[in-house]
Amino acid sequence: MIRRDVAEAWDECGELWHQMMLDTYDKHDEFMNIDFIGVAPELARGGGGAALLAALLADADAAGQAVFLAACGHQNRNWYARHGFASIRSYSCRVDGVPGHCDLEFMVRPAGHPQGHTS
């Protein structure tokens, strides 16, 4: 359940996310959506995330599909950029009375893009 004081921001983000996915489909046809990938904290920076992403990208390339995602935060955005993703839209949300904020970077990697740097 979404708190009433954040419902408007939540809906705005959801509508934008949906529109970015529709725009990606219009531009790239069928695509793979990466909702979330991660590794256990004790395994971070060991190459597991890069290996997981490489496997997903290989599947997308084999299917001839672009890949869409929303990276949360600058560090994640930069990591995905090193793997061939390009930003298509930024979104930042702050809600009064709620600590922190949300910084999303909607990103796409076109079908068949060279893998490039993988660390």
PDB file of C-alpha atoms in Angstrom:
ATOM      1  CA  MET A   1       0.000   0.000   0.000  1.00  0.00           C
ATOM      2  CA  ILE A   2       1.304   3.443  -0.899  1.00  0.00           C
ATOM      3  CA  ARG A   3       1.108   6.228   1.679  1.00  0.00           C
ATOM      4  CA  ARG A   4      -1.250   8.981   0.620  1.00  0.00           C
ATOM      5  CA  ASP A   5       1.431  11.659   0.930  1.00  0.00           C
ATOM      6  CA  VAL A   6       3.631   9.916  -1.660  1.00  0.00           C
ATOM      7  CA  ALA A   7       0.919   8.550  -3.965  1.00  0.00           C
ATOM      8  CA  GLU A   8       1.150  11.431  -6.453  1.00  0.00           C
ATOM      9  CA  ALA A   9       4.934  11.098  -6.846  1.00  0.00           C
ATOM     10  CA  TRP A  10       4.602   7.295  -7.070  1.00  0.00           C
ATOM     11  CA  ASP A  11       1.988   7.605  -9.828  1.00  0.00           C
ATOM     12  CA  GLU A  12       4.072  10.201 -11.698  1.00  0.00           C
ATOM     13  CA  CYS A  13       7.104   7.913 -11.680  1.00  0.00           C
ATOM     14  CA  GLY A  14       5.037   4.898 -12.730  1.00  0.00           C
ATOM     15  CA  GLU A  15       3.458   6.787 -15.616  1.00  0.00           C
ATOM     16  CA  LEU A  16       6.855   8.019 -16.806  1.00  0.00           C
ATOM     17  CA  TRP A  17       8.315   4.494 -16.516  1.00  0.00           C
ATOM     18  CA  HIS A  18       5.430   3.123 -18.588  1.00  0.00           C
ATOM     19  CA  GLN A  19       5.887   5.859 -21.207  1.00  0.00           C
ATOM     20  CA  MET A  20       9.631   5.157 -21.440  1.00  0.00           C
ATOM     21  CA  MET A  21       8.874   1.478 -22.056  1.00  0.00           C
ATOM     22  CA  LEU A  22       6.355   2.371 -24.784  1.00  0.00           C
ATOM     23  CA  ASP A  23       8.875   4.735 -26.385  1.00  0.00           C
ATOM     24  CA  THR A  24      11.517   1.991 -26.271  1.00  0.00           C
ATOM     25  CA  TYR A  25       9.129  -0.397 -28.009  1.00  0.00           C
ATOM     26  CA  ASP A  26       8.312   2.217 -30.658  1.00  0.00           C
ATOM     27  CA  LYS A  27      12.014   2.759 -31.362  1.00  0.00           C
ATOM     28  CA  HIS A  28      13.427  -0.766 -30.916  1.00  0.00           C
ATOM     29  CA  ASP A  29      10.433  -3.126 -31.310  1.00  0.00           C
ATOM     30  CA  GLU A  30      10.483  -6.031 -28.850  1.00  0.00           C
ATOM     31  CA  PHE A  31      13.010  -5.552 -26.067  1.00  0.00           C
ATOM     32  CA  MET A  32      14.243  -7.142 -22.870  1.00  0.00           C
ATOM     33  CA  ASN A  33      13.420  -5.331 -19.627  1.00  0.00           C
ATOM     34  CA  ILE A  34      15.846  -5.726 -16.738  1.00  0.00           C
ATOM     35  CA  ASP A  35      13.839  -5.027 -13.631  1.00  0.00           C
ATOM     36  CA  PHE A  36      16.539  -5.782 -11.074  1.00  0.00           C
ATOM     37  CA  ILE A  37      19.846  -7.595 -10.834  1.00  0.00           C
ATOM     38  CA  GLY A  38      22.121  -7.827  -7.857  1.00  0.00           C
ATOM     39  CA  VAL A  39      24.594  -9.910  -5.930  1.00  0.00           C
ATOM     40  CA  ALA A  40      24.973 -10.521  -2.217  1.00  0.00           C
ATOM     41  CA  PRO A  41      26.804  -7.629  -0.518  1.00  0.00           C
ATOM     42  CA  GLU A  42      29.766  -9.829   0.383  1.00  0.00           C
ATOM     43  CA  LEU A  43      30.201 -10.668  -3.321  1.00  0.00           C
ATOM     44  CA  ALA A  44      30.009  -7.058  -4.558  1.00  0.00           C
ATOM     45  CA  ARG A  45      32.850  -5.888  -6.786  1.00  0.00           C
ATOM     46  CA  GLY A  46      33.878  -9.479  -7.507  1.00  0.00           C
ATOM     47  CA  GLY A  47      32.620  -9.564 -11.097  1.00  0.00           C
ATOM     48  CA  GLY A  48      29.425 -11.507 -10.388  1.00  0.00           C
ATOM     49  CA  GLY A  49      27.133  -8.651 -11.368  1.00  0.00           C
ATOM     50  CA  ALA A  50      29.059  -8.060 -14.592  1.00  0.00           C
ATOM     51  CA  ALA A  51      28.879 -11.788 -15.403  1.00  0.00           C
ATOM     52  CA  LEU A  52      25.129 -11.823 -14.755  1.00  0.00           C
ATOM     53  CA  LEU A  53      24.603  -8.736 -16.916  1.00  0.00           C
ATOM     54  CA  ALA A  54      26.792 -10.210 -19.692  1.00  0.00           C
ATOM     55  CA  ALA A  55      24.596 -13.334 -19.728  1.00  0.00           C
ATOM     56  CA  LEU A  56      21.432 -11.226 -19.994  1.00  0.00           C
ATOM     57  CA  LEU A  57      22.950  -9.106 -22.769  1.00  0.00           C
ATOM     58  CA  ALA A  58      24.041 -12.240 -24.650  1.00  0.00           C
ATOM     59  CA  ASP A  59      20.438 -13.507 -24.497  1.00  0.00           C
ATOM     60  CA  ALA A  60      19.156 -10.161 -25.780  1.00  0.00           C
ATOM     61  CA  ASP A  61      21.736 -10.131 -28.587  1.00  0.00           C
ATOM     62  CA  ALA A  62      20.821 -13.691 -29.590  1.00  0.00           C
ATOM     63  CA  ALA A  63      17.173 -12.587 -29.804  1.00  0.00           C
ATOM     64  CA  GLY A  64      18.087  -9.365 -31.627  1.00  0.00           C
ATOM     65  CA  GLN A  65      16.542  -7.277 -28.868  1.00  0.00           C
ATOM     66  CA  ALA A  66      17.398  -3.986 -27.227  1.00  0.00           C
ATOM     67  CA  VAL A  67      17.557  -3.902 -23.410  1.00  0.00           C
ATOM     68  CA  PHE A  68      15.705  -1.361 -21.233  1.00  0.00           C
ATOM     69  CA  LEU A  69      16.199  -0.597 -17.555  1.00  0.00           C
ATOM     70  CA  ALA A  70      15.892   2.107 -14.932  1.00  0.00           C
ATOM     71  CA  ALA A  71      19.140   2.562 -13.020  1.00  0.00           C
ATOM     72  CA  CYS A  72      18.778   3.906  -9.505  1.00  0.00           C
ATOM     73  CA  GLY A  73      21.443   6.417  -8.557  1.00  0.00           C
ATOM     74  CA  HIS A  74      24.534   7.785 -10.254  1.00  0.00           C
ATOM     75  CA  GLN A  75      26.810   4.848  -9.420  1.00  0.00           C
ATOM     76  CA  ASN A  76      24.457   2.345 -11.067  1.00  0.00           C
ATOM     77  CA  ARG A  77      23.896   4.661 -14.041  1.00  0.00           C
ATOM     78  CA  ASN A  78      27.645   4.864 -14.623  1.00  0.00           C
ATOM     79  CA  TRP A  79      28.061   1.097 -14.277  1.00  0.00           C
ATOM     80  CA  TYR A  80      25.379   0.403 -16.883  1.00  0.00           C
ATOM     81  CA  ALA A  81      26.835   3.058 -19.197  1.00  0.00           C
ATOM     82  CA  ARG A  82      30.143   1.168 -19.140  1.00  0.00           C
ATOM     83  CA  HIS A  83      28.183  -1.832 -20.430  1.00  0.00           C
ATOM     84  CA  GLY A  84      26.751  -0.046 -23.450  1.00  0.00           C
ATOM     85  CA  PHE A  85      23.602   1.547 -22.057  1.00  0.00           C
ATOM     86  CA  ALA A  86      22.667   5.081 -23.052  1.00  0.00           C
ATOM     87  CA  SER A  87      20.474   7.407 -21.013  1.00  0.00           C
ATOM     88  CA  ILE A  88      17.113   8.268 -22.516  1.00  0.00           C
ATOM     89  CA  ARG A  89      15.575  10.189 -19.596  1.00  0.00           C
ATOM     90  CA  SER A  90      16.405  11.208 -16.047  1.00  0.00           C
ATOM     91  CA  TYR A  91      13.890  11.370 -13.216  1.00  0.00           C
ATOM     92  CA  SER A  92      14.308  12.713  -9.712  1.00  0.00           C
ATOM     93  CA  CYS A  93      11.673  12.811  -7.030  1.00  0.00           C
ATOM     94  CA  ARG A  94      11.635  14.377  -3.586  1.00  0.00           C
ATOM     95  CA  VAL A  95       8.645  14.165  -1.285  1.00  0.00           C
ATOM     96  CA  ASP A  96       8.242  16.565   1.633  1.00  0.00           C
ATOM     97  CA  GLY A  97       8.506  14.770   4.943  1.00  0.00           C
ATOM     98  CA  VAL A  98      10.022  11.633   3.420  1.00  0.00           C
ATOM     99  CA  PRO A  99      13.778  11.281   3.892  1.00  0.00           C
ATOM    100  CA  GLY A 100      15.929  10.753   0.825  1.00  0.00           C
ATOM    101  CA  HIS A 101      14.921  10.974  -2.766  1.00  0.00           C
ATOM    102  CA  CYS A 102      14.723   8.876  -5.889  1.00  0.00           C
ATOM    103  CA  ASP A 103      17.088   9.386  -8.827  1.00  0.00           C
ATOM    104  CA  LEU A 104      16.313   7.140 -11.781  1.00  0.00           C
ATOM    105  CA  GLU A 105      18.043   7.013 -15.129  1.00  0.00           C
ATOM    106  CA  PHE A 106      16.022   5.299 -17.846  1.00  0.00           C
ATOM    107  CA  MET A 107      18.520   3.602 -20.144  1.00  0.00           C
ATOM    108  CA  VAL A 108      18.582   1.498 -23.310  1.00  0.00           C
ATOM    109  CA  ARG A 109      21.214  -0.685 -24.902  1.00  0.00           C
ATOM    110  CA  PRO A 110      20.403  -1.193 -28.602  1.00  0.00           C
ATOM    111  CA  ALA A 111      20.266  -4.706 -30.030  1.00  0.00           C
ATOM    112  CA  GLY A 112      23.667  -6.035 -31.039  1.00  0.00           C
ATOM    113  CA  HIS A 113      25.602  -3.291 -29.252  1.00  0.00           C
ATOM    114  CA  PRO A 114      29.192  -4.350 -28.618  1.00  0.00           C
ATOM    115  CA  GLN A 115      29.650  -5.403 -25.006  1.00  0.00           C
ATOM    116  CA  GLY A 116      32.563  -3.060 -24.414  1.00  0.00           C
ATOM    117  CA  HIS A 117      33.967  -2.683 -20.912  1.00  0.00           C
ATOM    118  CA  THR A 118      32.664  -5.360 -18.528  1.00  0.00           C
ATOM    119  CA  SER A 119      33.847  -4.490 -15.042  1.00  0.00           C
TER     120      SER A 119
END
